[in-house]
């Protein structure tokens, strides 16, 4: 392993050991709760569409909304300061705090982004975080590991040890109840002492100058209520036109984050407010707004540039609910200290870090996003989070490229990427070419590749972990076999339907048997089959951030399919990640009309079989049986909601089916092959291994839709696995 | 308003350390008296035929609210599906009375109970459009999971009791 990879692997190992269990328990729990919570909404998708549309409109009209909000806040008697960057925001905030001694704060990631606490401390102020999670971090001098559960990586025992050590209470603290009571008492004193209260803002309403603050502890309310001077620091992207537009967000935010219906307190206020503040002697009387001071600091810090960036722009729609982190298998296992940058973590953290702190911070961790796309169905504002990760990876690949030298190297490379691109990325990105060479020279290529010293060398040069089995290239590819048998046995003119079977790289070169099975199944359902010579879909280069190469592939694949589509042929795809390219990712690469044509006519193989049955075809020709099967659907198979077709067909044929409820096998395309991620990949795979090792599952034949899942399951279970289409193959 | 809405409201509050007492206006004072842990503070209720019991002090100070065990305030509306209450910050003292004592008794007219968040939100938005500038939509009690498991009563009340006034 190269020293860089070794360093990364060591860091992942350490974070996984120290923080993995705690993060996994919370994030995994919130993810399950989220699924239940949104399932209770009958108009969930509609609410997401509405939330998305409101954000699109607000970001589009942002400059105008900033002006409107400024006027409203000023009309209410408050001040607005538009801060260009972190230093500018901190200068303003410290100037407002010039006469203060103590500042109480409610949780705000934006204040973490600008490190306002450091600036206030430097000015001699006493600053107290009043959200208990943030308080733990403050006391531990640590950084957040999650958007809404910043101290998620701590266990109760660790917090108790920390508090006992730092505060030395009369009775040592032990339980969550005791710790909470202690923190509450400590912070009550701070609330009473404080001169200034700082909050963030979840939403800002341009027309009224109102803000919404969402907390479960009630600390934001106390922060505002207890102090005379209120400073709210918020990113400019938090503005929506009016309070009416808040509804879909209020409905979705807590459900997406923790799975609660609503967070305990959604505070709405148009400061400065006239509620009496604490510390005033005598009976409570209404303070006039004149007694209170309000400063809204609107932070740019790169956001206006993100708005002009076609790809990073979507990040500004994020409402920081954390659903994408909780849904992510890799995040669940390492948390935000590995899967995160200076401030923000998780999949969308890449967009935020690239926008506010720069590519270096984002590039460090964007590789943790495997493009599995599970987060995209969890995001309440429908952000294409994997795409943002791919774009950032692409920019990192191109970073620091010096014109005039690289073209030479580029000329020797088969892809459209710059010469500096990492060998590992280039190798995985060009897997199609590798496969051609592998099959042409098999079995020699397999023999060399499995030879110990060769594997060590390969690991050093390419980053492919020596502990992984390599794909076994087949000498006769699917296309060769199909040509040798003389094409389809079903006459096209007489067939019920005609389809192109997409020869993805693995089916064509490695898992050739599943390709043959698919041909026979389709023909048994009276489908004429064509297998044209088509390039790799672009999935492989895309996952390495090689966007130009992926774009070239998309055009070539479409070019090769266009006349088949014109001839009325359907496109049937075995590999779910390739189908996801055709159905989703090609939107970024093809003209709209081409994208629609292909996406509407491309089907996953079992989806197609199911469709044929719907059209009246019978199952008679397929292989029925009572065999006990364990089925693991691929991540994209789940996101595209395709798994039910496989399940339904297998069950109708009589098979006794157990479907895994563990979502990710950990392999995620090339991710698990990389030496720096091998251990994480195996750790993620542990859940599915456990489920498939129970007494009910252990004797079942394991079937899976995705190539990488099949490889990972064979590694984890030490037994052969196959694609379900082989099970129903009439010739089996 | 059907009683199923009221039932849904009580069901939603129960797991959040909240409960509902549905009574006619004439019995509100004695219900509050029985529910409130002393010392109790509160603000005037402004609901026809409803008054505070003598055990609830209305002339409290900042210190008084910090040492009170119960705060009694009106609620502007309720959301049946989630057990939420819209708590306004007027009259003076209502906000600290909702926030500092460990038990919050909220008095709500049954006719102000909305079936779901969307219908309630139009009312909230209308109130803000009409000049209201300070309110909180409170769902159950204050809670944290930061210490490793769910604990109630952090910076806000541990328990919420809604006295629902039969007014139809
Ligand atoms: S990207 Fe979407 S899912 Fe992730 S935190 Fe932002 S809003 Fe939530």
Coordinates of N, CA and C in Angstrom, one line a residue, chain A residues 17 64 80 107 140 146 216 238 287 337 402 441-443 594 598 717:
Chain A
X17 N -12.9 2.2 15.2 CA -12.8 1.6 16.5 C -13.3 2.5 17.6
X64 N -32.6 39.4 -4.4 CA -33.9 40.2 -4.2 C -34.4 39.9 -2.8
X80 N -29.2 44.4 10.1 CA -28.7 43.3 9.3 C -27.3 43.6 8.8
X107 N -27.3 25.8 19.3 CA -26.6 25.1 18.3 C -26.7 25.7 16.9
X140 N -15.0 19.0 25.8 CA -14.0 18.0 25.3 C -13.0 18.6 24.3
X146 N -21.6 15.1 13.3 CA -22.9 14.9 12.6 C -23.6 16.2 12.6
X216 N -34.8 20.6 20.1 CA -35.6 19.7 20.9 C -35.5 20.0 22.3
X238 N -30.7 30.5 3.8 CA -31.8 30.1 4.7 C -33.0 30.9 4.4
X287 N -41.6 44.0 27.8 CA -40.5 44.9 27.5 C -40.9 45.5 26.2
X337 N -16.2 12.2 11.5 CA -14.8 12.5 11.7 C -13.9 11.9 10.7
X402 N -1.2 21.5 -14.8 CA -0.4 22.5 -15.5 C -0.6 22.3 -17.0
X441 N -6.7 -12.6 -23.1 CA -5.5 -13.3 -22.7 C -5.8 -14.4 -21.6
X442 N -7.1 -14.6 -21.3 CA -7.5 -15.6 -20.3 C -7.1 -17.0 -20.9
X443 N -6.7 -18.0 -20.1 CA -6.7 -17.9 -18.6 C -5.3 -17.4 -18.1
X594 N -32.9 12.6 -25.9 CA -32.2 11.3 -26.0 C -32.3 10.6 -24.6
X598 N -34.1 6.9 -23.9 CA -33.4 5.8 -23.4 C -34.0 5.4 -22.0
X717 N -19.3 -14.8 2.9 CA -19.9 -16.1 3.3 C -19.1 -17.3 2.9

